[in-house]
């Protein structure tokens, strides 16, 4: 399937069963970053569930300002949410969005996607997507960015990355994937709002490629090594250190 422009976008909109996620979709041929566009819309009062989609991003971002390669063929999407949550709850939302993306790929493409803490989507140890959640002041609005390398040729991706196209060996139906993603996002978001954290955490754990493994975690102050034991209520990684002690890590990279 080609880009969900015009006809395909209408197809998604017609088939959409969500109450509010994706009820308004702003589609762009090319933007710097859909998160930036969504942020401006959020600040301007855009309703909850407003979606920004782009065929291509020229300055796609990951966490900590890292670049996110976003050529045509991928799903580059941001959603405006107004969760009425405390800022410390936002990392949970980020894990929940990873769960939604993983469930959507499973449902629409028949592929299982693992979750590497905090929010990498991985297939066969390669990164196939990522989540970038950015909150406004007091988390009055939150922009949830999802990037999935759907039909992107491997040659266009950085080392360690792959795409659904490469894994499957044939293009995936992007309109179906997008529709599933919007639906799953609304499901997990409703669970997040209803404080059904226990179920979300179970869903995350069952897809985790991190838990139970010996991992190295890079944090701003250094590197920790240990066994990834669990993810706690706040979405932090609980690491069992070689000396038997425990370390709780709120933000970092797992390798
Ligand atoms: C992420 O950051 O994984 C979050 C990516 C979120 C992208 C979406 S697309 C829609 C929305 N608009 C945006 O501007 N962003 C969001 P992080 O964990 O920091 O990972 C970034 C790292 O992943 C980079 O440093 C590269 O090593 C690698 N990378 C870059 N582009 C990639 C790609 N397309 N596929 C896989 N890995 C990539």
PDB file of C-alpha atoms and ligand atoms in Angstrom:
ATOM      1  CA  UNK A   1       0.000   0.000   0.000  1.00  0.00           C
ATOM      2  CA  UNK A   2       1.219   3.476  -0.773  1.00  0.00           C
ATOM      3  CA  UNK A   3       0.998   6.447   1.549  1.00  0.00           C
ATOM      4  CA  UNK A   4      -2.226   6.888   3.439  1.00  0.00           C
ATOM      5  CA  UNK A   5      -2.813  10.128   1.597  1.00  0.00           C
ATOM      6  CA  UNK A   6      -6.154  11.151   0.143  1.00  0.00           C
ATOM      7  CA  UNK A   7      -8.046   7.922  -0.607  1.00  0.00           C
ATOM      8  CA  UNK A   8      -6.164   5.794   1.886  1.00  0.00           C
ATOM      9  CA  UNK A   9      -6.537   8.324   4.644  1.00  0.00           C
ATOM     10  CA  UNK A  10     -10.270   8.448   3.949  1.00  0.00           C
ATOM     11  CA  UNK A  11     -10.274   4.662   4.175  1.00  0.00           C
ATOM     12  CA  UNK A  12      -8.706   4.863   7.640  1.00  0.00           C
ATOM     13  CA  UNK A  13     -11.116   7.548   8.742  1.00  0.00           C
ATOM     14  CA  UNK A  14     -14.131   5.615   7.476  1.00  0.00           C
ATOM     15  CA  UNK A  15     -13.097   2.368   9.141  1.00  0.00           C
ATOM     16  CA  UNK A  16     -12.056   3.974  12.415  1.00  0.00           C
ATOM     17  CA  UNK A  17     -13.969   2.736  15.457  1.00  0.00           C
ATOM     18  CA  UNK A  18     -12.356   5.007  18.047  1.00  0.00           C
ATOM     19  CA  UNK A  19     -14.275   7.607  20.020  1.00  0.00           C
ATOM     20  CA  UNK A  20     -11.703  10.383  19.833  1.00  0.00           C
ATOM     21  CA  UNK A  21      -8.208   9.172  18.860  1.00  0.00           C
ATOM     22  CA  UNK A  22      -7.777  10.000  15.181  1.00  0.00           C
ATOM     23  CA  UNK A  23     -11.124  11.751  14.793  1.00  0.00           C
ATOM     24  CA  UNK A  24      -9.112  14.707  13.485  1.00  0.00           C
ATOM     25  CA  UNK A  25      -6.105  13.866  11.359  1.00  0.00           C
ATOM     26  CA  UNK A  26      -3.697  16.474  10.005  1.00  0.00           C
ATOM     27  CA  UNK A  27      -1.713  14.901   7.185  1.00  0.00           C
ATOM     28  CA  UNK A  28       1.490  16.418   5.787  1.00  0.00           C
ATOM     29  CA  UNK A  29       3.683  15.474   2.899  1.00  0.00           C
ATOM     30  CA  UNK A  30       6.768  16.629   4.783  1.00  0.00           C
ATOM     31  CA  UNK A  31       7.314  18.222   8.191  1.00  0.00           C
ATOM     32  CA  UNK A  32      10.277  18.737  10.475  1.00  0.00           C
ATOM     33  CA  UNK A  33       8.774  16.633  13.276  1.00  0.00           C
ATOM     34  CA  UNK A  34       5.162  15.570  13.792  1.00  0.00           C
ATOM     35  CA  UNK A  35       5.741  16.004  17.551  1.00  0.00           C
ATOM     36  CA  UNK A  36       6.523  19.686  16.984  1.00  0.00           C
ATOM     37  CA  UNK A  37       3.413  20.187  14.856  1.00  0.00           C
ATOM     38  CA  UNK A  38       1.276  18.365  17.444  1.00  0.00           C
ATOM     39  CA  UNK A  39       2.793  20.440  20.210  1.00  0.00           C
ATOM     40  CA  UNK A  40       1.808  23.664  18.480  1.00  0.00           C
ATOM     41  CA  UNK A  41      -1.692  22.281  17.954  1.00  0.00           C
ATOM     42  CA  UNK A  42      -1.876  21.224  21.625  1.00  0.00           C
ATOM     43  CA  UNK A  43      -0.822  24.678  22.789  1.00  0.00           C
ATOM     44  CA  UNK A  44      -3.471  26.162  20.487  1.00  0.00           C
ATOM     45  CA  UNK A  45      -6.200  24.090  22.184  1.00  0.00           C
ATOM     46  CA  UNK A  46      -6.515  21.143  19.748  1.00  0.00           C
ATOM     47  CA  UNK A  47      -8.946  18.540  21.088  1.00  0.00           C
ATOM     48  CA  UNK A  48      -7.798  15.322  22.651  1.00  0.00           C
ATOM     49  CA  UNK A  49      -7.071  12.653  20.083  1.00  0.00           C
ATOM     50  CA  UNK A  50      -5.915  15.058  17.360  1.00  0.00           C
ATOM     51  CA  UNK A  51      -3.438  13.229  15.136  1.00  0.00           C
ATOM     52  CA  UNK A  52      -0.559  14.532  13.038  1.00  0.00           C
ATOM     53  CA  UNK A  53       0.827  12.262  10.347  1.00  0.00           C
ATOM     54  CA  UNK A  54       3.606  12.867   7.865  1.00  0.00           C
ATOM     55  CA  UNK A  55       4.871  10.977   4.863  1.00  0.00           C
ATOM     56  CA  UNK A  56       8.360  12.130   5.697  1.00  0.00           C
ATOM     57  CA  UNK A  57      10.069  13.993   8.562  1.00  0.00           C
ATOM     58  CA  UNK A  58      13.095  16.153   7.908  1.00  0.00           C
ATOM     59  CA  UNK A  59      14.018  16.534  11.587  1.00  0.00           C
ATOM     60  CA  UNK A  60      12.403  13.542  13.291  1.00  0.00           C
ATOM     61  CA  UNK A  61      13.504  13.313  16.920  1.00  0.00           C
ATOM     62  CA  UNK A  62      14.166  10.587  19.419  1.00  0.00           C
ATOM     63  CA  UNK A  63      14.746  11.116  23.119  1.00  0.00           C
ATOM     64  CA  UNK A  64      17.414  13.585  24.289  1.00  0.00           C
ATOM     65  CA  UNK A  65      17.305  15.287  20.904  1.00  0.00           C
ATOM     66  CA  UNK A  66      18.679  12.254  19.069  1.00  0.00           C
ATOM     67  CA  UNK A  67      17.815  12.162  15.375  1.00  0.00           C
ATOM     68  CA  UNK A  68      15.077   9.826  14.148  1.00  0.00           C
ATOM     69  CA  UNK A  69      15.475   8.738  10.526  1.00  0.00           C
ATOM     70  CA  UNK A  70      12.055   9.146   8.885  1.00  0.00           C
ATOM     71  CA  UNK A  71      11.969   8.550   5.131  1.00  0.00           C
ATOM     72  CA  UNK A  72       8.727   7.853   3.209  1.00  0.00           C
ATOM     73  CA  UNK A  73       7.268   4.406   3.897  1.00  0.00           C
ATOM     74  CA  UNK A  74       7.206   4.624   7.690  1.00  0.00           C
ATOM     75  CA  UNK A  75       4.450   5.594  10.081  1.00  0.00           C
ATOM     76  CA  UNK A  76       5.411   8.919  11.632  1.00  0.00           C
ATOM     77  CA  UNK A  77       2.631   9.988  13.871  1.00  0.00           C
ATOM     78  CA  UNK A  78       1.897  12.152  16.907  1.00  0.00           C
ATOM     79  CA  UNK A  79      -1.257  12.336  19.004  1.00  0.00           C
ATOM     80  CA  UNK A  80      -2.398  15.133  21.306  1.00  0.00           C
ATOM     81  CA  UNK A  81      -3.692  13.873  24.662  1.00  0.00           C
ATOM     82  CA  UNK A  82      -4.943  15.690  27.737  1.00  0.00           C
ATOM     83  CA  UNK A  83      -4.579  13.055  30.432  1.00  0.00           C
ATOM     84  CA  UNK A  84      -5.140  15.107  33.612  1.00  0.00           C
ATOM     85  CA  UNK A  85      -2.242  13.182  35.117  1.00  0.00           C
ATOM     86  CA  UNK A  86       0.588  14.143  37.402  1.00  0.00           C
ATOM     87  CA  UNK A  87       3.865  14.710  35.531  1.00  0.00           C
ATOM     88  CA  UNK A  88       5.434  11.675  37.259  1.00  0.00           C
ATOM     89  CA  UNK A  89       2.791   9.456  35.625  1.00  0.00           C
ATOM     90  CA  UNK A  90       3.925  10.368  32.111  1.00  0.00           C
ATOM     91  CA  UNK A  91       6.617   7.614  31.865  1.00  0.00           C
ATOM     92  CA  UNK A  92       3.838   5.067  32.432  1.00  0.00           C
ATOM     93  CA  UNK A  93       1.990   6.492  29.493  1.00  0.00           C
ATOM     94  CA  UNK A  94       5.111   6.032  27.413  1.00  0.00           C
ATOM     95  CA  UNK A  95       5.247   2.308  28.287  1.00  0.00           C
ATOM     96  CA  UNK A  96       1.530   2.015  27.573  1.00  0.00           C
ATOM     97  CA  UNK A  97       2.017   3.517  24.108  1.00  0.00           C
ATOM     98  CA  UNK A  98       4.740   0.946  23.388  1.00  0.00           C
ATOM     99  CA  UNK A  99       2.245  -1.767  24.283  1.00  0.00           C
ATOM    100  CA  UNK A 100      -0.330  -0.225  21.927  1.00  0.00           C
ATOM    101  CA  UNK A 101       2.157  -0.070  19.053  1.00  0.00           C
ATOM    102  CA  UNK A 102       3.233  -3.661  19.622  1.00  0.00           C
ATOM    103  CA  UNK A 103      -0.380  -4.887  19.742  1.00  0.00           C
ATOM    104  CA  UNK A 104      -1.202  -2.931  16.582  1.00  0.00           C
ATOM    105  CA  UNK A 105       1.647  -4.496  14.603  1.00  0.00           C
ATOM    106  CA  UNK A 106       0.622  -7.925  15.858  1.00  0.00           C
ATOM    107  CA  UNK A 107      -2.991  -7.371  14.889  1.00  0.00           C
ATOM    108  CA  UNK A 108      -2.465  -5.677  11.528  1.00  0.00           C
ATOM    109  CA  UNK A 109       0.693  -7.414  10.276  1.00  0.00           C
ATOM    110  CA  UNK A 110       0.747 -10.716  12.161  1.00  0.00           C
ATOM    111  CA  UNK A 111       4.249 -10.067  13.517  1.00  0.00           C
ATOM    112  CA  UNK A 112       5.238 -10.091  17.154  1.00  0.00           C
ATOM    113  CA  UNK A 113       7.096  -7.070  18.330  1.00  0.00           C
ATOM    114  CA  UNK A 114       9.080  -7.061  21.557  1.00  0.00           C
ATOM    115  CA  UNK A 115       9.506  -4.087  23.881  1.00  0.00           C
ATOM    116  CA  UNK A 116      12.964  -3.087  25.045  1.00  0.00           C
ATOM    117  CA  UNK A 117      12.823  -0.818  28.090  1.00  0.00           C
ATOM    118  CA  UNK A 118      11.875   1.907  28.091  1.00  0.00           C
ATOM    119  CA  UNK A 119      10.160   2.047  24.749  1.00  0.00           C
ATOM    120  CA  UNK A 120      11.940   0.520  21.781  1.00  0.00           C
ATOM    121  CA  UNK A 121       9.935  -1.716  19.486  1.00  0.00           C
ATOM    122  CA  UNK A 122      12.163  -4.603  18.485  1.00  0.00           C
ATOM    123  CA  UNK A 123      12.014  -7.550  16.147  1.00  0.00           C
ATOM    124  CA  UNK A 124      14.861 -10.077  16.056  1.00  0.00           C
ATOM    125  CA  UNK A 125      16.912  -7.767  18.310  1.00  0.00           C
ATOM    126  CA  UNK A 126      16.641  -4.906  15.846  1.00  0.00           C
ATOM    127  CA  UNK A 127      14.809  -1.680  16.430  1.00  0.00           C
ATOM    128  CA  UNK A 128      11.714  -1.363  14.293  1.00  0.00           C
ATOM    129  CA  UNK A 129      10.158   1.632  16.043  1.00  0.00           C
ATOM    130  CA  UNK A 130      10.246   4.010  18.963  1.00  0.00           C
ATOM    131  CA  UNK A 131       8.052   6.164  21.163  1.00  0.00           C
ATOM    132  CA  UNK A 132       8.614   9.791  22.140  1.00  0.00           C
ATOM    133  CA  UNK A 133       6.258  11.213  24.758  1.00  0.00           C
ATOM    134  CA  UNK A 134       6.570  14.917  25.487  1.00  0.00           C
ATOM    135  CA  UNK A 135       4.526  16.720  28.121  1.00  0.00           C
ATOM    136  CA  UNK A 136       3.567  20.379  28.335  1.00  0.00           C
ATOM    137  CA  UNK A 137       3.622  22.380  31.577  1.00  0.00           C
ATOM    138  CA  UNK A 138       2.095  20.339  34.431  1.00  0.00           C
ATOM    139  CA  UNK A 139       1.279  17.663  31.833  1.00  0.00           C
ATOM    140  CA  UNK A 140      -1.766  19.714  30.818  1.00  0.00           C
ATOM    141  CA  UNK A 141      -1.208  18.268  27.379  1.00  0.00           C
ATOM    142  CA  UNK A 142       0.937  15.380  26.260  1.00  0.00           C
ATOM    143  CA  UNK A 143       2.147  14.645  22.759  1.00  0.00           C
ATOM    144  CA  UNK A 144       2.641  10.974  22.063  1.00  0.00           C
ATOM    145  CA  UNK A 145       4.950  10.326  19.098  1.00  0.00           C
ATOM    146  CA  UNK A 146       5.119   6.915  17.476  1.00  0.00           C
ATOM    147  CA  UNK A 147       7.580   5.979  14.761  1.00  0.00           C
ATOM    148  CA  UNK A 148       7.304   2.595  13.045  1.00  0.00           C
ATOM    149  CA  UNK A 149       9.587   1.549  10.215  1.00  0.00           C
ATOM    150  CA  UNK A 150       6.808   0.009   8.188  1.00  0.00           C
ATOM    151  CA  UNK A 151       7.749  -0.107   4.510  1.00  0.00           C
ATOM    152  CA  UNK A 152      11.196   1.431   4.783  1.00  0.00           C
ATOM    153  CA  UNK A 153      14.048  -0.357   2.960  1.00  0.00           C
ATOM    154  CA  UNK A 154      16.832  -1.420   5.361  1.00  0.00           C
ATOM    155  CA  UNK A 155      19.395   0.546   3.361  1.00  0.00           C
ATOM    156  CA  UNK A 156      17.702   3.773   4.460  1.00  0.00           C
ATOM    157  CA  UNK A 157      17.854   2.908   8.159  1.00  0.00           C
ATOM    158  CA  UNK A 158      20.669   3.259  10.686  1.00  0.00           C
ATOM    159  CA  UNK A 159      22.666   0.272  11.878  1.00  0.00           C
ATOM    160  CA  UNK A 160      20.774  -1.901  14.336  1.00  0.00           C
ATOM    161  CA  UNK A 161      17.432  -0.959  12.819  1.00  0.00           C
ATOM    162  CA  UNK A 162      15.049  -2.939  10.677  1.00  0.00           C
ATOM    163  CA  UNK A 163      11.603  -2.487   9.169  1.00  0.00           C
ATOM    164  CA  UNK A 164       8.429  -4.514   8.954  1.00  0.00           C
ATOM    165  CA  UNK A 165       9.049  -4.687   5.199  1.00  0.00           C
ATOM    166  CA  UNK A 166      12.430  -6.360   5.767  1.00  0.00           C
ATOM    167  CA  UNK A 167      11.160  -8.737   8.425  1.00  0.00           C
ATOM    168  CA  UNK A 168       8.127  -9.807   6.440  1.00  0.00           C
ATOM    169  CA  UNK A 169       9.790  -9.772   3.058  1.00  0.00           C
ATOM    170  CA  UNK A 170       6.838  -7.873   1.579  1.00  0.00           C
ATOM    171  CA  UNK A 171       5.172  -4.509   2.190  1.00  0.00           C
ATOM    172  CA  UNK A 172       2.706  -4.255   5.052  1.00  0.00           C
ATOM    173  CA  UNK A 173      -0.725  -2.642   4.706  1.00  0.00           C
ATOM    174  CA  UNK A 174      -0.025   0.738   6.235  1.00  0.00           C
ATOM    175  CA  UNK A 175      -3.634   1.892   6.312  1.00  0.00           C
ATOM    176  CA  UNK A 176      -4.565  -1.253   8.294  1.00  0.00           C
ATOM    177  CA  UNK A 177      -1.608  -0.702  10.609  1.00  0.00           C
ATOM    178  CA  UNK A 178      -2.517   2.907  11.182  1.00  0.00           C
ATOM    179  CA  UNK A 179      -6.106   2.029  11.916  1.00  0.00           C
ATOM    180  CA  UNK A 180      -5.027  -0.667  14.398  1.00  0.00           C
ATOM    181  CA  UNK A 181      -2.585   1.752  16.008  1.00  0.00           C
ATOM    182  CA  UNK A 182      -5.239   4.415  16.588  1.00  0.00           C
ATOM    183  CA  UNK A 183      -7.589   1.798  18.036  1.00  0.00           C
ATOM    184  CA  UNK A 184      -4.976   0.268  20.342  1.00  0.00           C
ATOM    185  CA  UNK A 185      -3.837   3.714  21.461  1.00  0.00           C
ATOM    186  CA  UNK A 186      -7.322   4.564  22.583  1.00  0.00           C
ATOM    187  CA  UNK A 187      -7.633   1.238  24.429  1.00  0.00           C
ATOM    188  CA  UNK A 188      -4.379   1.638  26.402  1.00  0.00           C
ATOM    189  CA  UNK A 189      -5.022   5.317  27.017  1.00  0.00           C
ATOM    190  CA  UNK A 190      -8.416   4.544  28.520  1.00  0.00           C
ATOM    191  CA  UNK A 191      -6.721   1.950  30.723  1.00  0.00           C
ATOM    192  CA  UNK A 192      -4.110   4.513  31.739  1.00  0.00           C
ATOM    193  CA  UNK A 193      -6.835   7.007  32.608  1.00  0.00           C
ATOM    194  CA  UNK A 194      -8.793   4.359  34.487  1.00  0.00           C
ATOM    195  CA  UNK A 195      -5.634   3.543  36.495  1.00  0.00           C
ATOM    196  CA  UNK A 196      -5.651  -0.024  35.220  1.00  0.00           C
ATOM    197  CA  UNK A 197      -1.914  -0.034  35.546  1.00  0.00           C
ATOM    198  CA  UNK A 198      -1.717  -3.667  36.646  1.00  0.00           C
ATOM    199  CA  UNK A 199      -3.067  -4.924  33.312  1.00  0.00           C
ATOM    200  CA  UNK A 200      -0.944  -2.530  31.268  1.00  0.00           C
ATOM    201  CA  UNK A 201       2.137  -3.668  33.144  1.00  0.00           C
ATOM    202  CA  UNK A 202       1.245  -7.305  32.507  1.00  0.00           C
ATOM    203  CA  UNK A 203       0.890  -6.568  28.803  1.00  0.00           C
ATOM    204  CA  UNK A 204       4.221  -4.773  28.832  1.00  0.00           C
ATOM    205  CA  UNK A 205       5.956  -7.584  30.772  1.00  0.00           C
ATOM    206  CA  UNK A 206       4.656 -10.240  28.403  1.00  0.00           C
ATOM    207  CA  UNK A 207       6.283  -8.432  25.463  1.00  0.00           C
ATOM    208  CA  UNK A 208       9.454  -7.389  27.219  1.00  0.00           C
ATOM    209  CA  UNK A 209      12.796  -8.410  25.745  1.00  0.00           C
ATOM    210  CA  UNK A 210      14.581  -6.819  28.715  1.00  0.00           C
ATOM    211  CA  UNK A 211      13.247  -8.564  31.824  1.00  0.00           C
ATOM    212  CA  UNK A 212      15.172 -11.538  33.138  1.00  0.00           C
ATOM    213  CA  UNK A 213      18.222 -10.597  31.082  1.00  0.00           C
ATOM    214  CA  UNK A 214      21.645  -9.455  32.132  1.00  0.00           C
ATOM    215  CA  UNK A 215      21.793  -5.910  30.805  1.00  0.00           C
ATOM    216  CA  UNK A 216      23.958  -2.845  30.755  1.00  0.00           C
ATOM    217  CA  UNK A 217      22.056   0.375  31.375  1.00  0.00           C
ATOM    218  CA  UNK A 218      23.534   3.716  30.383  1.00  0.00           C
ATOM    219  CA  UNK A 219      22.332   6.611  32.520  1.00  0.00           C
ATOM    220  CA  UNK A 220      23.545  10.218  32.457  1.00  0.00           C
ATOM    221  CA  UNK A 221      25.807   9.582  35.480  1.00  0.00           C
ATOM    222  CA  UNK A 222      27.364   6.331  34.232  1.00  0.00           C
ATOM    223  CA  UNK A 223      26.672   2.678  33.462  1.00  0.00           C
ATOM    224  CA  UNK A 224      25.011  -0.032  35.566  1.00  0.00           C
ATOM    225  CA  UNK A 225      25.183  -3.751  34.927  1.00  0.00           C
ATOM    226  CA  UNK A 226      22.844  -6.300  36.365  1.00  0.00           C
ATOM    227  CA  UNK A 227      19.806  -8.435  35.779  1.00  0.00           C
ATOM    228  CA  UNK A 228      16.671  -6.561  34.707  1.00  0.00           C
ATOM    229  CA  UNK A 229      14.258  -7.797  37.330  1.00  0.00           C
ATOM    230  CA  UNK A 230      11.103  -5.829  36.761  1.00  0.00           C
ATOM    231  CA  UNK A 231       9.440  -2.579  35.810  1.00  0.00           C
ATOM    232  CA  UNK A 232       7.749  -0.835  38.723  1.00  0.00           C
ATOM    233  CA  UNK A 233       4.530   1.162  39.100  1.00  0.00           C
ATOM    234  CA  UNK A 234       6.183   4.293  37.705  1.00  0.00           C
ATOM    235  CA  UNK A 235       7.678   2.552  34.699  1.00  0.00           C
ATOM    236  CA  UNK A 236      11.178   2.545  36.196  1.00  0.00           C
ATOM    237  CA  UNK A 237      13.506  -0.406  35.529  1.00  0.00           C
ATOM    238  CA  UNK A 238      14.473  -2.402  38.602  1.00  0.00           C
ATOM    239  CA  UNK A 239      17.978  -3.781  38.234  1.00  0.00           C
ATOM    240  CA  UNK A 240      19.488  -6.513  40.455  1.00  0.00           C
ATOM    241  CA  UNK A 241      23.158  -5.594  40.854  1.00  0.00           C
ATOM    242  CA  UNK A 242      25.992  -8.155  41.102  1.00  0.00           C
ATOM    243  CA  UNK A 243      26.409  -7.336  44.833  1.00  0.00           C
ATOM    244  CA  UNK A 244      22.776  -8.344  45.415  1.00  0.00           C
ATOM    245  CA  UNK A 245      21.542  -4.770  45.786  1.00  0.00           C
ATOM    246  CA  UNK A 246      18.776  -3.197  43.743  1.00  0.00           C
ATOM    247  CA  UNK A 247      18.932  -0.113  41.539  1.00  0.00           C
ATOM    248  CA  UNK A 248      15.857   1.691  40.277  1.00  0.00           C
ATOM    249  CA  UNK A 249      16.431   3.437  36.956  1.00  0.00           C
ATOM    250  CA  UNK A 250      13.987   6.060  35.753  1.00  0.00           C
ATOM    251  CA  UNK A 251      15.669   7.028  32.469  1.00  0.00           C
ATOM    252  CA  UNK A 252      18.422   5.327  30.511  1.00  0.00           C
ATOM    253  CA  UNK A 253      19.372   3.096  27.595  1.00  0.00           C
ATOM    254  CA  UNK A 254      19.573  -0.673  27.736  1.00  0.00           C
ATOM    255  CA  UNK A 255      22.187  -2.587  25.789  1.00  0.00           C
TER     256      UNK A 255
HETATM  257  C1  LIG B   1      13.074   6.848  20.025  1.00  0.00           C
HETATM  258  O1  LIG B   1      14.103   7.594  20.533  1.00  0.00           O
HETATM  259  O2  LIG B   1      13.134   5.669  19.796  1.00  0.00           O
HETATM  260  C2  LIG B   1      11.812   7.639  19.742  1.00  0.00           C
HETATM  261  C3  LIG B   1      11.522   7.780  18.290  1.00  0.00           C
HETATM  262  C4  LIG B   1      10.204   8.496  18.060  1.00  0.00           C
HETATM  263  C5  LIG B   1       9.994   8.838  16.623  1.00  0.00           C
HETATM  264  C6  LIG B   1       8.619   9.420  16.389  1.00  0.00           C
HETATM  265  S1  LIG B   1       8.225   9.557  14.695  1.00  0.00           S
HETATM  266  C7  LIG B   1       6.863  10.554  15.037  1.00  0.00           C
HETATM  267  C8  LIG B   1       7.288  11.488  16.150  1.00  0.00           C
HETATM  268  N1  LIG B   1       7.917  12.689  15.630  1.00  0.00           N
HETATM  269  C9  LIG B   1       9.212  12.782  16.003  1.00  0.00           C
HETATM  270  O3  LIG B   1       9.991  13.705  15.708  1.00  0.00           O
HETATM  271  N2  LIG B   1       9.534  11.704  16.764  1.00  0.00           N
HETATM  272  C10 LIG B   1       8.396  10.814  16.953  1.00  0.00           C
HETATM  273  P1  LIG B   1      15.470   7.018  21.099  1.00  0.00           P
HETATM  274  O4  LIG B   1      15.178   5.873  22.029  1.00  0.00           O
HETATM  275  O5  LIG B   1      16.183   8.190  21.595  1.00  0.00           O
HETATM  276  O6  LIG B   1      16.186   6.402  19.843  1.00  0.00           O
HETATM  277  C11 LIG B   1      16.885   7.204  18.915  1.00  0.00           C
HETATM  278  C12 LIG B   1      17.973   6.331  18.295  1.00  0.00           C
HETATM  279  O7  LIG B   1      17.394   5.318  17.461  1.00  0.00           O
HETATM  280  C13 LIG B   1      18.916   7.117  17.395  1.00  0.00           C
HETATM  281  O8  LIG B   1      19.972   7.620  18.131  1.00  0.00           O
HETATM  282  C14 LIG B   1      19.367   6.056  16.383  1.00  0.00           C
HETATM  283  O9  LIG B   1      20.417   5.281  16.929  1.00  0.00           O
HETATM  284  C15 LIG B   1      18.173   5.126  16.291  1.00  0.00           C
HETATM  285  N3  LIG B   1      17.318   5.423  15.131  1.00  0.00           N
HETATM  286  C16 LIG B   1      17.157   6.589  14.448  1.00  0.00           C
HETATM  287  N4  LIG B   1      16.241   6.462  13.491  1.00  0.00           N
HETATM  288  C17 LIG B   1      15.797   5.191  13.560  1.00  0.00           C
HETATM  289  C18 LIG B   1      14.818   4.442  12.829  1.00  0.00           C
HETATM  290  N5  LIG B   1      14.086   4.974  11.861  1.00  0.00           N
HETATM  291  N6  LIG B   1      14.649   3.135  13.189  1.00  0.00           N
HETATM  292  C19 LIG B   1      15.342   2.574  14.188  1.00  0.00           C
HETATM  293  N7  LIG B   1      16.277   3.222  14.899  1.00  0.00           N
HETATM  294  C20 LIG B   1      16.489   4.518  14.596  1.00  0.00           C
END
